[in-house]
mmCIF file of C-alpha atoms in Angstrom:
data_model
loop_
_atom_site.group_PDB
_atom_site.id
_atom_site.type_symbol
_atom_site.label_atom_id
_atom_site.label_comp_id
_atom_site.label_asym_id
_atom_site.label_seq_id
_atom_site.Cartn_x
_atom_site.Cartn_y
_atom_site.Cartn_z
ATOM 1 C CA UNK A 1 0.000 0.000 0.000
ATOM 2 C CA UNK A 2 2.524 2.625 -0.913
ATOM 3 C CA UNK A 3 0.341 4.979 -2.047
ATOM 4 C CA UNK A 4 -2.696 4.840 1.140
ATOM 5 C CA UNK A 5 -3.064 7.956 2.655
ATOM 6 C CA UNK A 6 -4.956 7.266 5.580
ATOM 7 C CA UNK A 7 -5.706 3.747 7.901
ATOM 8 C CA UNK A 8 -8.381 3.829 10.025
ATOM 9 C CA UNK A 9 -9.029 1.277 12.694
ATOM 10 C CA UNK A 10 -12.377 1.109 14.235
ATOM 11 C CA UNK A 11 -11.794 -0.344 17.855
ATOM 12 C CA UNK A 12 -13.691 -0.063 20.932
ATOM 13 C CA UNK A 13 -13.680 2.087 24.205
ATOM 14 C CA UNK A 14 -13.158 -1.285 26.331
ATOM 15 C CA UNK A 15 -9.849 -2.473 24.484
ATOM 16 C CA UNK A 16 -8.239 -1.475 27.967
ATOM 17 C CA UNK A 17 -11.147 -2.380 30.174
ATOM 18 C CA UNK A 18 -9.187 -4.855 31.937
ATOM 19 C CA UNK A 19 -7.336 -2.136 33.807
ATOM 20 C CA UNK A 20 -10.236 -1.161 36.174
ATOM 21 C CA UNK A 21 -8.194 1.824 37.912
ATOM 22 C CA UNK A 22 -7.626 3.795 35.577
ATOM 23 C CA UNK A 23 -9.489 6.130 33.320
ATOM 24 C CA UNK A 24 -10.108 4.920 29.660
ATOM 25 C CA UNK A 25 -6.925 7.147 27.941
ATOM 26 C CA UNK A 26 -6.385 7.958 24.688
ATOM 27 C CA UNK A 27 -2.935 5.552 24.441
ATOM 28 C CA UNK A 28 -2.457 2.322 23.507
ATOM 29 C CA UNK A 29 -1.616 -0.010 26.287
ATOM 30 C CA UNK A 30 1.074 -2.492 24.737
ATOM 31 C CA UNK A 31 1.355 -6.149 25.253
ATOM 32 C CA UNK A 32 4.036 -7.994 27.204
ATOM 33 C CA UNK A 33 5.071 -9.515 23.779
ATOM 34 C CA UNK A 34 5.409 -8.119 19.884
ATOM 35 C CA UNK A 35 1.891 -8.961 18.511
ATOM 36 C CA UNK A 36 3.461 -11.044 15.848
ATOM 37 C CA UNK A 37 4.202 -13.994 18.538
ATOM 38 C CA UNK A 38 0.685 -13.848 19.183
ATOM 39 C CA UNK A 39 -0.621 -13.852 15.334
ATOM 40 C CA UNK A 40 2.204 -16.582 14.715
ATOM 41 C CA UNK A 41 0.403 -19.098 17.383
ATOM 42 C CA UNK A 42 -3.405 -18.231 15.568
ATOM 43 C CA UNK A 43 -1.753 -18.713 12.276
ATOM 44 C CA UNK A 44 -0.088 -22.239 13.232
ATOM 45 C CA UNK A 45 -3.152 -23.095 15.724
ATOM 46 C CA UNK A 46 -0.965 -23.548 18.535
ATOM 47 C CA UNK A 47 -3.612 -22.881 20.915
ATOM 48 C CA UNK A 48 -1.485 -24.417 23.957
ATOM 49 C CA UNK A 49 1.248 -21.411 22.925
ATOM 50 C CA UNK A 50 -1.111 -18.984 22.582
ATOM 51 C CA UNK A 51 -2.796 -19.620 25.985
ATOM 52 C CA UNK A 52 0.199 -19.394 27.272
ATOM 53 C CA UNK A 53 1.054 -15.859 25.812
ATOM 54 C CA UNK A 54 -2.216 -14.846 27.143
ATOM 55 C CA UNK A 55 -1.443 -16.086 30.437
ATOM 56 C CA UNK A 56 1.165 -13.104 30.758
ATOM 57 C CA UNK A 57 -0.579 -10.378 30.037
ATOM 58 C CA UNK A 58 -2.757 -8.928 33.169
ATOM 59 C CA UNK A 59 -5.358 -8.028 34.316
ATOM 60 C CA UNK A 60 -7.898 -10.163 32.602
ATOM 61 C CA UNK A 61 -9.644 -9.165 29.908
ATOM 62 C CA UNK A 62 -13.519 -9.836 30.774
ATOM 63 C CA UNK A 63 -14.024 -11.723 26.906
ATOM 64 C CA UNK A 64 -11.893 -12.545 24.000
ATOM 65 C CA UNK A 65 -13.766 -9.379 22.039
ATOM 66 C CA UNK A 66 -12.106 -6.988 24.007
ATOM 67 C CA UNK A 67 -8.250 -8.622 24.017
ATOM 68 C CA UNK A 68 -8.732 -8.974 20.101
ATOM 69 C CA UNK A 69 -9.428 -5.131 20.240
ATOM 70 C CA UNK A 70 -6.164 -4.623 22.225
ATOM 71 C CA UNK A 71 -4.547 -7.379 20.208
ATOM 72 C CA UNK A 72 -5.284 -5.483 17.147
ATOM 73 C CA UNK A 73 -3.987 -2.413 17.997
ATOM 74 C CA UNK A 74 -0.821 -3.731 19.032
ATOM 75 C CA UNK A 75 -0.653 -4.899 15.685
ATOM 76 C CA UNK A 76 -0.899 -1.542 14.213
ATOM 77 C CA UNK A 77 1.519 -0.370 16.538
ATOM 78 C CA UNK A 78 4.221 -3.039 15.397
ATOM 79 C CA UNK A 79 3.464 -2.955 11.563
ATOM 80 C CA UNK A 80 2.174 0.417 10.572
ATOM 81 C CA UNK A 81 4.185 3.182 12.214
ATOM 82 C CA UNK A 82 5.311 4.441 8.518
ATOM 83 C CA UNK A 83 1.516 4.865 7.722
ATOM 84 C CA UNK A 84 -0.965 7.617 9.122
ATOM 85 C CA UNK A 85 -3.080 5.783 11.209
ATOM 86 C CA UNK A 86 -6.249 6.554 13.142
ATOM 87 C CA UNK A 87 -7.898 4.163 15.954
ATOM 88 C CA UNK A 88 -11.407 5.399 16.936
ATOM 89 C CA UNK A 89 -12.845 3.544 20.184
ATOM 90 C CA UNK A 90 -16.245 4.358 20.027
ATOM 91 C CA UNK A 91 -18.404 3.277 23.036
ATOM 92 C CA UNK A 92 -21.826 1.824 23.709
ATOM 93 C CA UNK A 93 -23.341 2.504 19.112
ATOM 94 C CA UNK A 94 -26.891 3.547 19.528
ATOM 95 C CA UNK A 95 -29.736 5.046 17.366
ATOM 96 C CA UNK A 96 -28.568 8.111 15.117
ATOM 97 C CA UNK A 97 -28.875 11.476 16.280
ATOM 98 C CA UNK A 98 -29.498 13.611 12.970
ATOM 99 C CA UNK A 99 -27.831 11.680 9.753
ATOM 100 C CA UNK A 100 -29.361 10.039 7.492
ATOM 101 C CA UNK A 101 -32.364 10.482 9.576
ATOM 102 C CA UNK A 102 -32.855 11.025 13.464
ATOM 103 C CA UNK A 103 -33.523 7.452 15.416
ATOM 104 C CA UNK A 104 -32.442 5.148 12.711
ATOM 105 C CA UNK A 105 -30.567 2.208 14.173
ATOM 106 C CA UNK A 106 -31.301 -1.965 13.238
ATOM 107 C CA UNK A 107 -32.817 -4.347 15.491
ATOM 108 C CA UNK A 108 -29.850 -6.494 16.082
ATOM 109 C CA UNK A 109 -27.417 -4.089 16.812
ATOM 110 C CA UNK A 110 -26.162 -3.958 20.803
ATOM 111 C CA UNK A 111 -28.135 -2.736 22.956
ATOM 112 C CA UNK A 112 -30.611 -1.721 21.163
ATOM 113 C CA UNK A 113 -31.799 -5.565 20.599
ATOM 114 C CA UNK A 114 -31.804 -5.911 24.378
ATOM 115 C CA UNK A 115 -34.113 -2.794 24.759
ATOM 116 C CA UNK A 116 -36.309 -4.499 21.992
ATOM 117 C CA UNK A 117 -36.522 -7.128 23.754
ATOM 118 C CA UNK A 118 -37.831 -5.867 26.765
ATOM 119 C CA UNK A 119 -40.246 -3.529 24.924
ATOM 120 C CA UNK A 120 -41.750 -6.946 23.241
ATOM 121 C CA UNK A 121 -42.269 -8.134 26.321
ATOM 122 C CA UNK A 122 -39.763 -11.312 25.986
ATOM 123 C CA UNK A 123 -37.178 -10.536 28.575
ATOM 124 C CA UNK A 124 -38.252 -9.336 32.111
ATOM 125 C CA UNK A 125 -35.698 -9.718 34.483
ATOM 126 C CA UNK A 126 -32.162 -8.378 33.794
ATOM 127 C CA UNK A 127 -28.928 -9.708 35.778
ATOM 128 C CA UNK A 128 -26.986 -6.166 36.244
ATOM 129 C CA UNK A 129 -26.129 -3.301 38.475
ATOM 130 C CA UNK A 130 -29.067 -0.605 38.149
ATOM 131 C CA UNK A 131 -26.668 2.301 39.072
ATOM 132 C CA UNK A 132 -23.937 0.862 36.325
ATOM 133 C CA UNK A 133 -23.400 3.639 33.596
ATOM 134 C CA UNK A 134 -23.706 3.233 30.121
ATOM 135 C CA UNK A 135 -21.989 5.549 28.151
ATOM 136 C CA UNK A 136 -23.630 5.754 24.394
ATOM 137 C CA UNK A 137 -22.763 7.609 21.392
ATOM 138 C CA UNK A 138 -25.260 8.264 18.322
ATOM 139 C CA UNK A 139 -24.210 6.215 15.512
ATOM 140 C CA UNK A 140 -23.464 9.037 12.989
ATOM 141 C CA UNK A 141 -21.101 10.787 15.061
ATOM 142 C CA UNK A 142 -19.787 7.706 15.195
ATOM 143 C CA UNK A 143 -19.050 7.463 11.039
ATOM 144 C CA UNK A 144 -18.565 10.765 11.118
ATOM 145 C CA UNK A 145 -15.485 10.743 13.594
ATOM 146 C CA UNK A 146 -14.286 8.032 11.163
ATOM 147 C CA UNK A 147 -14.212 10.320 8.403
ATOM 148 C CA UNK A 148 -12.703 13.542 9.793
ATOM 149 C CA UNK A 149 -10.010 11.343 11.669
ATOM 150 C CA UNK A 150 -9.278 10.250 8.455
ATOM 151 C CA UNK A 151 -8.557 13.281 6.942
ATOM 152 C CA UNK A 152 -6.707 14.776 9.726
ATOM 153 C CA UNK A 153 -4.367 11.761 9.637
ATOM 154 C CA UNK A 154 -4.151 12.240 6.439
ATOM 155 C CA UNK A 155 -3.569 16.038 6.235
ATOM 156 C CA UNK A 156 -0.899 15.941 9.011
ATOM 157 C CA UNK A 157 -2.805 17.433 10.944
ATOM 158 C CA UNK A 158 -2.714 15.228 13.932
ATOM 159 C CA UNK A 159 0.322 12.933 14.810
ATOM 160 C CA UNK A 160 0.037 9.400 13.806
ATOM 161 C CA UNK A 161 -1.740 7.456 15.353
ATOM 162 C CA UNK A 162 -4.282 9.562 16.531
ATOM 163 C CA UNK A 163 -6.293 7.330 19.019
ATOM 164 C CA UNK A 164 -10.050 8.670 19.673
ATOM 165 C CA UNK A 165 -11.957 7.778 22.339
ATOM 166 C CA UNK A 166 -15.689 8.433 20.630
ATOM 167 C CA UNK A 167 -17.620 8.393 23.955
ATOM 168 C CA UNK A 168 -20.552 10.716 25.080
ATOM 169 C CA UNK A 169 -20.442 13.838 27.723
ATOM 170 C CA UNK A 170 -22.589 13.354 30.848
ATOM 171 C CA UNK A 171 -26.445 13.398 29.064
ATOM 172 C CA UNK A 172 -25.095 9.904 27.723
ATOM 173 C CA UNK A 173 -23.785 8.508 30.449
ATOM 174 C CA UNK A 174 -26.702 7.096 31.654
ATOM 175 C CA UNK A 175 -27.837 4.576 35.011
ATOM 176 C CA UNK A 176 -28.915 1.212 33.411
ATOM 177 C CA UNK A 177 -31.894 1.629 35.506
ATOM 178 C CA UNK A 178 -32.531 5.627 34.084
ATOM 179 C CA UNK A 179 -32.140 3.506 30.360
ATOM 180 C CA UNK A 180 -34.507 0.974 30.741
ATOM 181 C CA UNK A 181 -37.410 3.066 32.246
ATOM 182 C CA UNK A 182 -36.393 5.506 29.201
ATOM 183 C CA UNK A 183 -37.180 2.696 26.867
ATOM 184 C CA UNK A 184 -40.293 1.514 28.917
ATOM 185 C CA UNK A 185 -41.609 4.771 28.889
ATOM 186 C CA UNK A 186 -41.085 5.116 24.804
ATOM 187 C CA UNK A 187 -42.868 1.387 24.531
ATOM 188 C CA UNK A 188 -45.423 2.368 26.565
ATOM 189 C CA UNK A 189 -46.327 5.382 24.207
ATOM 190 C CA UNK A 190 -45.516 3.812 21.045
ATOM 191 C CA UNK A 191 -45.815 -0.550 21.217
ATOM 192 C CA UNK A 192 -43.740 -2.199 19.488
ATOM 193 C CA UNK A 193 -44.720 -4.482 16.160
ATOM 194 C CA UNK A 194 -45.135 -8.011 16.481
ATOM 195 C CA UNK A 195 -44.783 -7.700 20.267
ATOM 196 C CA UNK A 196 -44.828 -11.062 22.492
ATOM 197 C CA UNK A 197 -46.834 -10.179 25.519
ATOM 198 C CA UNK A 198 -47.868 -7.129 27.147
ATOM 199 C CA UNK A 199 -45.047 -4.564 28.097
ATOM 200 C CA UNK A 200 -44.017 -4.564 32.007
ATOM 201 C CA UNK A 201 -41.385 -2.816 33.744
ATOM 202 C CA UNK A 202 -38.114 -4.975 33.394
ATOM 203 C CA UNK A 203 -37.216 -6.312 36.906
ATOM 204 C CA UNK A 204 -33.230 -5.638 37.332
ATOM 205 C CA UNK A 205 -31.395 -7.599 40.366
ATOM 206 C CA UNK A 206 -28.026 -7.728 41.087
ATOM 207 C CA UNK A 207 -27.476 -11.178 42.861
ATOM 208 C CA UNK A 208 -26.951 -14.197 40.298
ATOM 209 C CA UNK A 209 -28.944 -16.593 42.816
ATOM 210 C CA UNK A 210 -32.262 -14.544 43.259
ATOM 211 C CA UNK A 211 -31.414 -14.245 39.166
ATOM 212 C CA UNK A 212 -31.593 -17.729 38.573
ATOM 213 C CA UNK A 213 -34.380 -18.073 40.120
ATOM 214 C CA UNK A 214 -36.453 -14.661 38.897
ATOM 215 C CA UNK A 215 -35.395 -16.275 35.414
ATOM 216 C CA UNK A 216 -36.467 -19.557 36.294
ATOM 217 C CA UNK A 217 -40.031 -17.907 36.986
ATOM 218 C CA UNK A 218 -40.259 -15.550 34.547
ATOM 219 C CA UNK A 219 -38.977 -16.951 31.376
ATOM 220 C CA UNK A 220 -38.228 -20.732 31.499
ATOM 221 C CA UNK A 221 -41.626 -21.869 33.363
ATOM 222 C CA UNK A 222 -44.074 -20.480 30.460
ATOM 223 C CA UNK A 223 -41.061 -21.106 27.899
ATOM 224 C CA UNK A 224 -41.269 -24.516 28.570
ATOM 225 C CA UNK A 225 -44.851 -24.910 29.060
ATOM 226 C CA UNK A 226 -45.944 -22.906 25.894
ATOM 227 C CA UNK A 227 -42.772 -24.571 23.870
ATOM 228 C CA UNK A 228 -44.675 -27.539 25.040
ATOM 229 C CA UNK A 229 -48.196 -26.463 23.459
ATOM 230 C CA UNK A 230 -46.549 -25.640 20.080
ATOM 231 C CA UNK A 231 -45.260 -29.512 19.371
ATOM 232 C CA UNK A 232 -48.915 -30.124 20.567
ATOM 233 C CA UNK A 233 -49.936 -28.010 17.388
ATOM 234 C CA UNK A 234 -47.346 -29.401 15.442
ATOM 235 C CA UNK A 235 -45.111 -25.971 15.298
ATOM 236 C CA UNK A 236 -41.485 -25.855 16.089
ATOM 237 C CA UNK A 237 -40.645 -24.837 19.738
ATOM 238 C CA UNK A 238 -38.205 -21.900 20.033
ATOM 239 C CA UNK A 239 -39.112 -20.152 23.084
ATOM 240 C CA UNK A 240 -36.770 -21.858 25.742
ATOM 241 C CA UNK A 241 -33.627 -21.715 23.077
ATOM 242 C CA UNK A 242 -34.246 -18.249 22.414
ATOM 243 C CA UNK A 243 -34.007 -17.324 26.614
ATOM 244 C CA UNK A 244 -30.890 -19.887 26.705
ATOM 245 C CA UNK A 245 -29.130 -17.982 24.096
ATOM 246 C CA UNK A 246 -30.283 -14.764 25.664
ATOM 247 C CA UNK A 247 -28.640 -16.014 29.036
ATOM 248 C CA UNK A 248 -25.688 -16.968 26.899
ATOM 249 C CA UNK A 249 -25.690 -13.520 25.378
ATOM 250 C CA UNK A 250 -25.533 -11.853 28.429
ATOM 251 C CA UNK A 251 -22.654 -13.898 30.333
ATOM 252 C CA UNK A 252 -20.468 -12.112 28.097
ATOM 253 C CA UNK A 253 -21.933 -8.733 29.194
ATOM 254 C CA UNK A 254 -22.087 -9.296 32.706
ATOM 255 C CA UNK A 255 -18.745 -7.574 33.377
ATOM 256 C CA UNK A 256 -19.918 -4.394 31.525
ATOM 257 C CA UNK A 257 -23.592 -4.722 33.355
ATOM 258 C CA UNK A 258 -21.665 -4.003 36.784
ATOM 259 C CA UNK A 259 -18.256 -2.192 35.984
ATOM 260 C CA UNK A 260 -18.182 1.768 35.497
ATOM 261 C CA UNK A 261 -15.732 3.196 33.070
ATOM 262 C CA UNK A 262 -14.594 6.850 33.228
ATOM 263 C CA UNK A 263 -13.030 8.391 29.637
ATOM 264 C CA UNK A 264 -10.376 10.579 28.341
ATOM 265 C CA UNK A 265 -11.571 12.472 25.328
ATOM 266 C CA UNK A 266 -9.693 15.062 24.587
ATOM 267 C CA UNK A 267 -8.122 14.228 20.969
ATOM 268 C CA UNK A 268 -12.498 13.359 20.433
ATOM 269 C CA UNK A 269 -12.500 16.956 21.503
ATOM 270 C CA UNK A 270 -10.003 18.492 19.572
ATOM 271 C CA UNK A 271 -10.827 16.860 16.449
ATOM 272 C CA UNK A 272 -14.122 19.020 16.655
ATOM 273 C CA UNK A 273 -12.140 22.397 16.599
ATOM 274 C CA UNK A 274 -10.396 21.025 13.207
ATOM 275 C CA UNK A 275 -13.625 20.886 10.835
ATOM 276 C CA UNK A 276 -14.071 23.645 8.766
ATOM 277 C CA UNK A 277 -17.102 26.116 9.104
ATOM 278 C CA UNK A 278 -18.615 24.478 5.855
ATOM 279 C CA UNK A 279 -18.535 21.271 7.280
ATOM 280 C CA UNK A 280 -20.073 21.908 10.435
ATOM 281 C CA UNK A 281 -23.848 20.968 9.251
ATOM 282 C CA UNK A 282 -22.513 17.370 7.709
ATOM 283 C CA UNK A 283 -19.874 16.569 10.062
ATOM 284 C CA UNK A 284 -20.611 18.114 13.334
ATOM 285 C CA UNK A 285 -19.297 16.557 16.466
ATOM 286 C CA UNK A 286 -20.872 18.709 18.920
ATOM 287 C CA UNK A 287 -23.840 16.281 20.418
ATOM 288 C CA UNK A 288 -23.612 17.901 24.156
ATOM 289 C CA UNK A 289 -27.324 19.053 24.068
ATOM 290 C CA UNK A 290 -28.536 15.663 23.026
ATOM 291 C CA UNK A 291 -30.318 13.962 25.541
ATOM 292 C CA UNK A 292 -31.605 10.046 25.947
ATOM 293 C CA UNK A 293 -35.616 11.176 26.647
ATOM 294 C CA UNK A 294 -35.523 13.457 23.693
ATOM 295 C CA UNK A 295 -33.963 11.245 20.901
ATOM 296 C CA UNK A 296 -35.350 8.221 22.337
ATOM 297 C CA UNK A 297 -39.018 9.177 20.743
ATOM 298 C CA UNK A 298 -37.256 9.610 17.775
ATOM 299 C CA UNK A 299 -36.655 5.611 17.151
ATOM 300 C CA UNK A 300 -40.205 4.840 15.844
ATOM 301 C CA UNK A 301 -40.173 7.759 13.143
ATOM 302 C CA UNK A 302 -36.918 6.630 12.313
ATOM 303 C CA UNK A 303 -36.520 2.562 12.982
ATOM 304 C CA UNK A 304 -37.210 0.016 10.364
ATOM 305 C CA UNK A 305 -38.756 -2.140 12.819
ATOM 306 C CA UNK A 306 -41.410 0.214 13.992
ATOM 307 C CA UNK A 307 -42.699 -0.439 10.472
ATOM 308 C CA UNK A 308 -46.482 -1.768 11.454
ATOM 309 C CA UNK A 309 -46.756 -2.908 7.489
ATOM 310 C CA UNK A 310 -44.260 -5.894 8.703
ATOM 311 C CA UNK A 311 -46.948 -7.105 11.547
ATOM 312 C CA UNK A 312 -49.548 -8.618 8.795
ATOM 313 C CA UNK A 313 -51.771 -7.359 11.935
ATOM 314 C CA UNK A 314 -53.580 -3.913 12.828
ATOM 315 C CA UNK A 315 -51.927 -2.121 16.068
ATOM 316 C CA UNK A 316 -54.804 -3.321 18.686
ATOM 317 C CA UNK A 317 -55.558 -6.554 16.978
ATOM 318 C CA UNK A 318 -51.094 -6.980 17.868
ATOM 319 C CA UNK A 319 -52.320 -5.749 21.459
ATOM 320 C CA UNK A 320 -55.020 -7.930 21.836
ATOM 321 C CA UNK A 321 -52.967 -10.736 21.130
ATOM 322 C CA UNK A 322 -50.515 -9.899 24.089
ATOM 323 C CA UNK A 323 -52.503 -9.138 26.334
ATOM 324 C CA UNK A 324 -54.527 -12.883 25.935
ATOM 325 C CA UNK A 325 -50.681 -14.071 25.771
ATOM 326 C CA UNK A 326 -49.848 -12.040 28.846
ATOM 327 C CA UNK A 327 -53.163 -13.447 30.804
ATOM 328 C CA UNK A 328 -51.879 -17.061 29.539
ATOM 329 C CA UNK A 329 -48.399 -16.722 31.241
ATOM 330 C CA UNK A 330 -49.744 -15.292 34.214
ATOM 331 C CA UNK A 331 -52.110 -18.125 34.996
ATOM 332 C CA UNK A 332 -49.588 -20.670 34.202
ATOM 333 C CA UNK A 333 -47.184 -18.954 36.779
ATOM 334 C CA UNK A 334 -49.887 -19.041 39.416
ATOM 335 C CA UNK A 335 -51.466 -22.699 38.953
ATOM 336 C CA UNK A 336 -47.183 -23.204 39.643
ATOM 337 C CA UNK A 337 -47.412 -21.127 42.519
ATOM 338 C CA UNK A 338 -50.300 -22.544 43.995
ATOM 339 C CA UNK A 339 -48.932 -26.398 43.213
ATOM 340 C CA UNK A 340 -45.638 -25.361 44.723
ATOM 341 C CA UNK A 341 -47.492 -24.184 47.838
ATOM 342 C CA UNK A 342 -49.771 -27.198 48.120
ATOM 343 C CA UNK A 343 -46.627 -29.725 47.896
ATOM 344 C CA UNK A 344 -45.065 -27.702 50.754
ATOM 345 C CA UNK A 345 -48.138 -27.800 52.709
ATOM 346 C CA UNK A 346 -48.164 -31.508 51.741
ATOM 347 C CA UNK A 347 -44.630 -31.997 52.999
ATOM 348 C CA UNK A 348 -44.642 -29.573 56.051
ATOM 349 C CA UNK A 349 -47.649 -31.445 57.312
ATOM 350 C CA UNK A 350 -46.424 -34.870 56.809
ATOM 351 C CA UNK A 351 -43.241 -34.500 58.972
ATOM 352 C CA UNK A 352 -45.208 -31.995 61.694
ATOM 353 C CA UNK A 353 -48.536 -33.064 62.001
#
C-alpha cells in the first residue's frame, strides 16, 4: 500500500477495560510480547502457545472481544508506524442522532436488541447493576469521527496514530436503571410491532442466585410450558432456546452490566475544533445538548422495525394478542405457585402433624 493515505481502525472504548483503575486514555496499552508472537500461534493453531502468551498479560480481559481489540492495535503499533493511522474507540453505538435520519438504528445491533426485547415483552428480568453507567454515542457521530479522523491523519494534521476515544459527555452517560425506564416509557407510548406479551417494567437484580431463580419464573416456566403447546400443534418450539441464548448472550456482558468506566476524550475533543465552518452541518461533532428522553421518541419515526406494514396485523388486533398471551403466562405462573405451595403444605404437614 505505498500509495494509502490514511488507515483507520475502528476499535472499541473497552480495548483497555481490563485495567479497572484507571481512566479509559487515549494511548495504547502495549502487550508484554510483539503482537506477531501472538498472530504466529493463531496462524499455526498452537492454541497451547497462545494460551500461554495470554497467560502473561494482566489483568484479565472480561471476553476474547475486548483482548482482540487490544490485540489489534498492538498490531498496528508493530506494523504500521510508517503509515498515518487513526484508531477510533467508540463506546456503547446507539440510534442516530441527525444523519441520514434522526432514530435510525437496526434491530440487532447492541443494545438496542436488548431494549427491543424488553419492549416486546420477551425478557423481564435483567442480571446487572441498576446504578452501572452506560456511556452511548449516536451512531453518525460515530461514522462521522471516522471520516474527519481520516482526513486529519491524512492532512498531518494530527500525529500518527491519533487514538479517539468516541464516547458521550454526561447526558449519555446514563444509570442502566434511568435507560430501561427511558425505553419503557417510549414502549409504553408507542408498542412495538409483532410484540410477544404485554409490556411490564423490566425487573433488574443484582445477585446471580435470586437471578436464577427470577429467570427460572419468569422466562423458562411459560417457555417450557408454551414450547410444550406448540409440538402439541405441530409448530417448532423456540421459546426456551431463544431465553438460553439470551442467558448466553448476556454472560459475556455481565462484566460491563456491573463495571463503570470513566473516559479521556480530549483528541475526540479536539478533532471538533479542526472541521471547517462548511462542514459543520454534515460533520458536526458537537452532540452535548442531546439527551436520551428526547432522541429516544425519535426511534419509531426513524426505525425500520417500527414499520407496522411488517406485523400482517392492525396495532390493537397486535395488542389484543398480548394481552390474551400475557393473561396465559400469568395463569400458568400461578397454577405453579399454587402447586408449589400445596406440595409444601403436603410436605410440612407430613413430617409436623
Amino acid at each position: 500500500m505505498k500509495k494509502i493515505e490514511a488507515f483507520v481502525y475502528t476499535s472499541t472504548i473497552y480495548s483497555n477495560c481490563n485495567h479497572l483503575n484507571l481512566p479509559l486514555k487515549e494511548e495504547i496499552i502495549r502487550l508484554p510480547f510483539p503482537a506477531d508472537r501472538f498472530t504466529d500461534a493463531l496462524k499455526k493453531g498452537d492454541s497451547a502457545m497462545l494460551q500461554e502468551l495470554v497467560a502473561y498479560c494482566k489483568p484479565d480481559w472480561p471476553n476474547t472481544y475486548t483482548f482482540s481489540k487490544c490485540l489489534a492495535e498492538n498490531v498496528i503499533m508493530d506494523n504500521m508506524l510508517e503509515i498515518p493511522v487513526a484508531i477510533i474507540r467508540p463506546s456503547i453505538v446507539i440510534f442516530t442522532w441527525k444523519q441520514p435520519m434522526p432514530g435510525y438504528v437496526e434491530e440487532n445491533s447492541g443494545i438496542c436488541a436488548l431494549s427491543i426485547g424488553a419492549g416486546k415483552g420477551f425478557i423481564k428480568v435483567f442480571q446487572a447493576d441498576p446504578n452501572n453507567r452506560l456511556n452511548m454515542v449516536p451512531v453518525d457521530i460515530t461514522a462521522n469521527t471516522h471520516v474527519l479522523a481520516a482526513w486529519s491523519v491524512g492532512t498531518k494534521r494530527c500525529a500518527s496514530p491519533f487514538v479517539i476515544n468516541c464516547t458521550a459527555n454526561e447526558n449519555l452517560h446514563v444509570k442502566f436503571r434511568e435507560f430501561t425506564d427511558m425505553m419503557t416509557q417510549m414502549t409504553l407510548r408507542f408498542p412495538f410491532p409483532k410484540s410477544f406479551e404485554q409490556l411490564s417494567i423490566p425487573i433488574i437484580v443484582t445477585n446471580k442466585y435470586l437471578y436464577y431463580i427470577l429467570s427460572a419464573y419468569y422466562h423458562y416456566l411459560p417457555a417450557i410450558v408454551l414450547d410444550g403447546m406448540l409440538r402439541i400443534l405441530g409448530k417448532k418450539p423456540r421459546l426456551y432456546s431463544l431465553y438460553r441464548f439470551f442467558d448466553t448472550t448476556m454472560s459475556c456482558l455481565k462484566f460491563f452490566m456491573f463495571t463503570s468506566f470513566e473516559y479521556e476524550r480530549k483528541n475526540f475533543e479536539y478533532l471538533g475544533t479542526l472541521i471547517q465552518p462548511e462542514d459543520r452541518k454534515d460533520l458536526s461533532l458537537d452532540f452535548s445538548d442531546v439527551t436520551l428522553s428526547e432522541k429516544s421518541l425519535s426511534v419509531p419515526e426513524g426505525s425500520p422495525f417500527y414499520d407496522w406494514k411488517k406485523d400482517r396485523k392492525s396495532q390493537s388486533e397486535r395488542q389484543r394478542i398480548a394481552q390474551n398471551r400475557h393473561r396465559l403466562i400469568k395463569a400458568i405462573q400461578w397454577m405453579f405457585l399454587m402447586t408449589f405451595c400445596l406440595l409444601i403444605y403436603w410436605v410440612f404437614s407430613r413430617i409436623f402433624l
